[in-house]
CSV table of C-alpha atoms in Angstrom, one decimal:
chain,number,residue,atom,x,y,z
A,1,UNK,CA,-54.4,-37.7,-78.7
A,2,UNK,CA,-53.1,-41.1,-78.6
A,3,UNK,CA,-49.3,-43.1,-80.1
A,4,UNK,CA,-48.8,-47.3,-80.7
A,5,UNK,CA,-45.8,-48.9,-80.8
A,6,UNK,CA,-45.3,-49.6,-84.4
A,7,UNK,CA,-40.8,-50.4,-84.1
A,8,UNK,CA,-38.9,-52.1,-82.2
A,9,UNK,CA,-35.4,-50.8,-83.4
A,10,UNK,CA,-32.1,-52.2,-83.0
A,11,UNK,CA,-28.6,-50.1,-83.7
A,12,UNK,CA,-26.3,-52.1,-85.4
A,13,UNK,CA,-22.6,-51.9,-86.7
A,14,UNK,CA,-23.8,-54.4,-89.5
A,15,UNK,CA,-27.5,-53.9,-90.3
A,16,UNK,CA,-27.9,-56.1,-92.9
A,17,UNK,CA,-26.7,-59.1,-91.3
A,18,UNK,CA,-27.9,-58.5,-88.1
A,19,UNK,CA,-31.0,-58.7,-89.5
A,20,UNK,CA,-30.3,-61.7,-91.1
A,21,UNK,CA,-29.6,-63.6,-87.6
A,22,UNK,CA,-32.4,-62.3,-86.7
A,23,UNK,CA,-34.8,-63.9,-88.9
A,24,UNK,CA,-33.0,-67.1,-89.2
A,25,UNK,CA,-33.7,-67.3,-85.9
A,26,UNK,CA,-36.4,-66.3,-85.4
A,27,UNK,CA,-38.3,-67.5,-88.8
A,28,UNK,CA,-38.9,-64.2,-89.8
A,29,UNK,CA,-38.9,-62.5,-93.2
A,30,UNK,CA,-36.5,-59.5,-94.0
A,31,UNK,CA,-38.8,-57.0,-95.1
A,32,UNK,CA,-37.1,-54.1,-96.2
A,33,UNK,CA,-33.2,-53.8,-97.6
A,34,UNK,CA,-31.8,-49.8,-97.3
A,35,UNK,CA,-28.7,-48.4,-97.0
A,36,UNK,CA,-30.0,-46.4,-93.7
A,37,UNK,CA,-32.3,-49.7,-93.0
A,38,UNK,CA,-33.3,-53.3,-92.7
A,39,UNK,CA,-36.0,-54.3,-91.8
A,40,UNK,CA,-37.3,-57.8,-90.4
A,41,UNK,CA,-41.0,-58.7,-90.5
A,42,UNK,CA,-43.0,-61.8,-88.8
A,43,UNK,CA,-45.9,-63.6,-89.9
A,44,UNK,CA,-49.4,-62.8,-90.3
A,45,UNK,CA,-50.3,-66.0,-87.2
A,46,UNK,CA,-47.0,-65.2,-85.3
A,47,UNK,CA,-48.2,-62.3,-82.9
A,48,UNK,CA,-46.3,-59.8,-82.8
A,49,UNK,CA,-47.7,-56.8,-84.6
A,50,UNK,CA,-44.6,-54.7,-84.8
A,51,UNK,CA,-40.8,-54.6,-87.3
A,52,UNK,CA,-37.9,-54.5,-85.9
A,53,UNK,CA,-35.9,-52.2,-88.0
A,54,UNK,CA,-31.8,-52.7,-88.3
A,55,UNK,CA,-30.7,-48.8,-88.3
A,56,UNK,CA,-26.5,-48.2,-88.7
A,57,UNK,CA,-24.6,-47.5,-86.5
A,58,UNK,CA,-20.3,-46.3,-85.5
A,59,UNK,CA,-20.5,-47.4,-81.9
A,60,UNK,CA,-20.0,-50.1,-80.2
A,61,UNK,CA,-22.1,-52.0,-77.7
A,62,UNK,CA,-20.3,-50.8,-73.9
A,63,UNK,CA,-22.4,-51.9,-71.0
A,64,UNK,CA,-24.9,-54.6,-70.8
A,65,UNK,CA,-28.7,-53.2,-73.0
A,66,UNK,CA,-31.6,-52.1,-71.1
A,67,UNK,CA,-34.4,-53.1,-72.9
A,68,UNK,CA,-33.5,-57.2,-74.7
A,69,UNK,CA,-35.5,-60.2,-76.1
A,70,UNK,CA,-37.3,-63.0,-74.0
A,71,UNK,CA,-37.5,-66.2,-76.7
A,72,UNK,CA,-40.8,-68.7,-76.2
A,73,UNK,CA,-40.1,-72.3,-75.6
A,74,UNK,CA,-43.2,-74.5,-76.5
A,75,UNK,CA,-41.6,-77.6,-74.5
A,76,UNK,CA,-38.2,-77.7,-72.8
A,77,UNK,CA,-36.5,-79.5,-76.6
A,78,UNK,CA,-38.3,-76.4,-78.6
A,79,UNK,CA,-35.2,-74.2,-76.7
A,80,UNK,CA,-32.3,-76.9,-77.5
A,81,UNK,CA,-33.0,-76.9,-80.3
A,82,UNK,CA,-33.7,-72.7,-80.3
A,83,UNK,CA,-30.3,-72.4,-78.5
A,84,UNK,CA,-28.7,-74.4,-80.1
A,85,UNK,CA,-30.7,-72.5,-83.6
A,86,UNK,CA,-29.3,-69.6,-82.4
A,87,UNK,CA,-24.9,-70.4,-81.6
A,88,UNK,CA,-25.2,-72.5,-85.5
A,89,UNK,CA,-25.8,-68.5,-86.1
A,90,UNK,CA,-23.0,-67.0,-84.4
A,91,UNK,CA,-25.3,-66.0,-81.1
A,92,UNK,CA,-23.0,-67.2,-77.4
A,93,UNK,CA,-22.8,-67.6,-74.1
A,94,UNK,CA,-23.1,-64.7,-71.5
A,95,UNK,CA,-22.7,-64.6,-68.2
A,96,UNK,CA,-24.9,-61.4,-66.5
A,97,UNK,CA,-25.0,-63.0,-63.5
A,98,UNK,CA,-27.6,-64.8,-64.4
A,99,UNK,CA,-26.4,-67.6,-62.2
A,100,UNK,CA,-28.3,-71.0,-62.4
A,101,UNK,CA,-31.4,-70.4,-64.3
A,102,UNK,CA,-33.8,-72.3,-66.5
A,103,UNK,CA,-34.1,-69.9,-68.7
A,104,UNK,CA,-30.3,-69.6,-71.7
A,105,UNK,CA,-28.6,-66.4,-71.7
A,106,UNK,CA,-27.0,-65.7,-75.1
A,107,UNK,CA,-25.8,-62.7,-77.5
A,108,UNK,CA,-25.9,-61.8,-81.4
A,109,UNK,CA,-23.6,-61.3,-83.4
A,110,UNK,CA,-23.1,-57.9,-81.8
A,111,UNK,CA,-23.2,-58.5,-78.0
A,112,UNK,CA,-26.8,-57.5,-78.0
A,113,UNK,CA,-28.5,-59.8,-75.0
A,114,UNK,CA,-30.9,-61.9,-75.5
A,115,UNK,CA,-32.9,-65.0,-72.8
A,116,UNK,CA,-34.7,-68.3,-74.3
A,117,UNK,CA,-37.1,-69.1,-72.3
A,118,UNK,CA,-38.6,-72.7,-70.4
A,119,UNK,CA,-41.4,-73.5,-71.2
A,120,UNK,CA,-44.1,-71.3,-69.1
A,121,UNK,CA,-48.0,-71.7,-70.6
A,122,UNK,CA,-48.1,-67.3,-69.5
A,123,UNK,CA,-46.4,-67.1,-72.8
A,124,UNK,CA,-47.9,-70.3,-74.6
A,125,UNK,CA,-49.4,-67.5,-77.6
A,126,UNK,CA,-47.2,-65.4,-78.0
A,127,UNK,CA,-45.5,-66.8,-80.7
A,128,UNK,CA,-41.0,-66.8,-81.5
A,129,UNK,CA,-40.6,-63.8,-78.7
A,130,UNK,CA,-42.4,-63.9,-75.2
A,131,UNK,CA,-41.7,-60.4,-74.2
A,132,UNK,CA,-39.5,-57.2,-74.8
A,133,UNK,CA,-38.1,-56.3,-71.2
A,134,UNK,CA,-37.0,-53.0,-70.2
A,135,UNK,CA,-34.9,-52.6,-67.0
A,136,UNK,CA,-36.3,-50.2,-65.0
A,137,UNK,CA,-35.4,-48.3,-61.4
A,138,UNK,CA,-39.0,-48.1,-61.0
A,139,UNK,CA,-40.5,-50.9,-62.6
A,140,UNK,CA,-44.0,-49.5,-61.7
A,141,UNK,CA,-43.9,-45.5,-63.2
A,142,UNK,CA,-41.9,-47.2,-66.1
A,143,UNK,CA,-44.4,-49.4,-66.7
A,144,UNK,CA,-47.5,-46.6,-66.1
A,145,UNK,CA,-45.9,-44.5,-68.7
A,146,UNK,CA,-45.7,-46.9,-72.1
A,147,UNK,CA,-49.0,-48.0,-71.5
A,148,UNK,CA,-49.9,-44.8,-72.5
A,149,UNK,CA,-47.5,-44.3,-74.9
A,150,UNK,CA,-47.4,-47.5,-76.6
A,151,UNK,CA,-51.0,-48.2,-76.8
A,152,UNK,CA,-51.0,-51.5,-74.8
A,153,UNK,CA,-52.7,-52.6,-71.8
A,154,UNK,CA,-51.8,-53.8,-68.1
A,155,UNK,CA,-51.6,-57.5,-67.3
A,156,UNK,CA,-49.6,-58.5,-65.1
A,157,UNK,CA,-49.8,-55.1,-62.1
A,158,UNK,CA,-48.5,-56.7,-59.1
A,159,UNK,CA,-44.6,-56.0,-58.7
A,160,UNK,CA,-41.9,-55.8,-58.7
A,161,UNK,CA,-42.6,-57.8,-62.4
A,162,UNK,CA,-45.7,-55.3,-63.9
A,163,UNK,CA,-45.8,-56.3,-68.0
A,164,UNK,CA,-48.3,-54.7,-70.8
A,165,UNK,CA,-49.6,-56.9,-73.2
A,166,UNK,CA,-51.1,-55.6,-76.8
A,167,UNK,CA,-54.4,-55.1,-76.6
A,168,UNK,CA,-55.7,-57.7,-79.0
A,169,UNK,CA,-54.3,-60.0,-76.2
A,170,UNK,CA,-51.6,-61.7,-78.3
A,171,UNK,CA,-48.0,-61.5,-79.4
A,172,UNK,CA,-45.4,-60.3,-76.9
A,173,UNK,CA,-45.4,-58.7,-72.9
A,174,UNK,CA,-43.6,-55.6,-72.1
A,175,UNK,CA,-41.9,-56.3,-69.6
A,176,UNK,CA,-40.7,-53.9,-66.7
A,177,UNK,CA,-37.8,-56.3,-64.2
A,178,UNK,CA,-36.0,-53.7,-60.9
A,179,UNK,CA,-32.6,-52.8,-61.9
A,180,UNK,CA,-29.8,-50.0,-60.8
A,181,UNK,CA,-29.5,-46.9,-62.6
A,182,UNK,CA,-29.1,-45.8,-66.5
A,183,UNK,CA,-26.1,-46.1,-68.3
A,184,UNK,CA,-24.8,-43.2,-69.5
A,185,UNK,CA,-24.8,-44.5,-72.6
A,186,UNK,CA,-27.6,-44.2,-75.6
A,187,UNK,CA,-29.3,-47.9,-76.0
A,188,UNK,CA,-28.9,-49.6,-78.4
A,189,UNK,CA,-32.7,-50.9,-78.7
A,190,UNK,CA,-35.2,-48.6,-78.9
A,191,UNK,CA,-39.1,-48.9,-79.1
A,192,UNK,CA,-41.2,-46.3,-82.2
A,193,UNK,CA,-44.4,-45.1,-80.7
A,194,UNK,CA,-46.8,-43.2,-84.1
A,195,UNK,CA,-50.8,-41.5,-83.7
A,196,UNK,CA,-53.2,-43.1,-86.2
A,197,UNK,CA,-54.1,-42.2,-89.5
A,198,UNK,CA,-55.5,-38.8,-88.9
A,199,UNK,CA,-53.0,-37.5,-86.0
A,200,UNK,CA,-50.0,-35.3,-86.0
A,201,UNK,CA,-46.5,-36.6,-83.9
A,202,UNK,CA,-45.8,-33.1,-83.3
A,203,UNK,CA,-49.1,-32.8,-80.9
A,204,UNK,CA,-48.6,-36.4,-80.1
A,205,UNK,CA,-44.8,-35.5,-79.2
A,206,UNK,CA,-46.3,-32.5,-77.1
A,207,UNK,CA,-48.7,-35.2,-75.4
A,208,UNK,CA,-45.9,-38.0,-74.1
A,209,UNK,CA,-43.8,-34.7,-72.6
A,210,UNK,CA,-46.9,-33.9,-70.2
A,211,UNK,CA,-46.9,-37.8,-69.2
A,212,UNK,CA,-43.4,-37.5,-68.4
A,213,UNK,CA,-41.2,-37.5,-71.1
A,214,UNK,CA,-38.8,-35.7,-72.8
A,215,UNK,CA,-36.8,-34.3,-75.5
A,216,UNK,CA,-33.3,-35.8,-76.1
A,217,UNK,CA,-30.1,-35.0,-79.0
A,218,UNK,CA,-28.8,-37.9,-80.2
A,219,UNK,CA,-27.6,-36.1,-83.6
A,220,UNK,CA,-30.5,-37.0,-85.4
A,221,UNK,CA,-30.3,-33.4,-86.7
A,222,UNK,CA,-32.8,-32.4,-88.9
A,223,UNK,CA,-35.4,-35.8,-88.5
A,224,UNK,CA,-39.0,-35.8,-89.5
A,225,UNK,CA,-39.6,-36.9,-86.0
A,226,UNK,CA,-38.9,-36.6,-83.0
A,227,UNK,CA,-37.1,-38.3,-80.4
A,228,UNK,CA,-38.0,-38.3,-76.9
A,229,UNK,CA,-36.7,-40.2,-74.1
A,230,UNK,CA,-38.6,-41.7,-71.5
A,231,UNK,CA,-38.5,-40.9,-67.4
A,232,UNK,CA,-35.5,-43.2,-66.7
A,233,UNK,CA,-33.7,-42.2,-70.2
A,234,UNK,CA,-34.6,-44.2,-72.7
A,235,UNK,CA,-35.1,-42.6,-76.3
A,236,UNK,CA,-37.9,-44.0,-78.5
A,237,UNK,CA,-39.0,-42.2,-81.8
A,238,UNK,CA,-42.6,-40.6,-82.6
A,239,UNK,CA,-42.6,-41.1,-86.1
A,240,UNK,CA,-46.0,-39.6,-87.6
A,241,UNK,CA,-48.6,-40.7,-88.2
A,242,UNK,CA,-49.9,-44.7,-90.0
A,243,UNK,CA,-51.6,-47.4,-89.8
A,244,UNK,CA,-50.5,-50.6,-88.9
A,245,UNK,CA,-48.1,-52.3,-91.9
A,246,UNK,CA,-49.6,-55.2,-94.0
A,247,UNK,CA,-48.4,-58.7,-93.1
């Protein structure tokens, strides 16, 4: 049994507005607009192979997110232009204790933190998004779990910042950075995984539980997917079998 990453899901009070912000900032397109979901999709040449899905929630954001995006910059000028564009679209600077760092920490219109990085050679073939970043009490353990659950390969194993990369070696990194204990609220960002065509998502969920996941109830009711948490309590969904979406 195996599963792979298929979506990044972001909770939103106003999915259409938040999707428009991220599509405008990244230069991507809104591929689907439904009452229960707005989907933003990268162009084929970007390297990002996931959909970003914005789903409606009633709960307001109350704590710093444990998952965030880092955006790549090819040059210092490009970094400044990306920051200016973000602010023009409704982002604002935030202080999360980062101190004097060469990257910019911003929050999108609903308060979700993200970073616009200074130029770094390691991210030059990543496209618009350099990394999906998890705050983790045990980065090594969480990286090992997601290497299995997401189907991505270890790209950096050294402590304290292990990281994964898609098998093709392009697109964003999946990084794990040291942090304290998980916040006692549902994450506003989460990943979806799915087995390949011919698989079974019920069997996939049981396989993931064997790797250290647990079943979770986030009010999903009788949904056609399974909601689990990873070994540090981060929610994720196991969807039905699927191929990669067309780009």
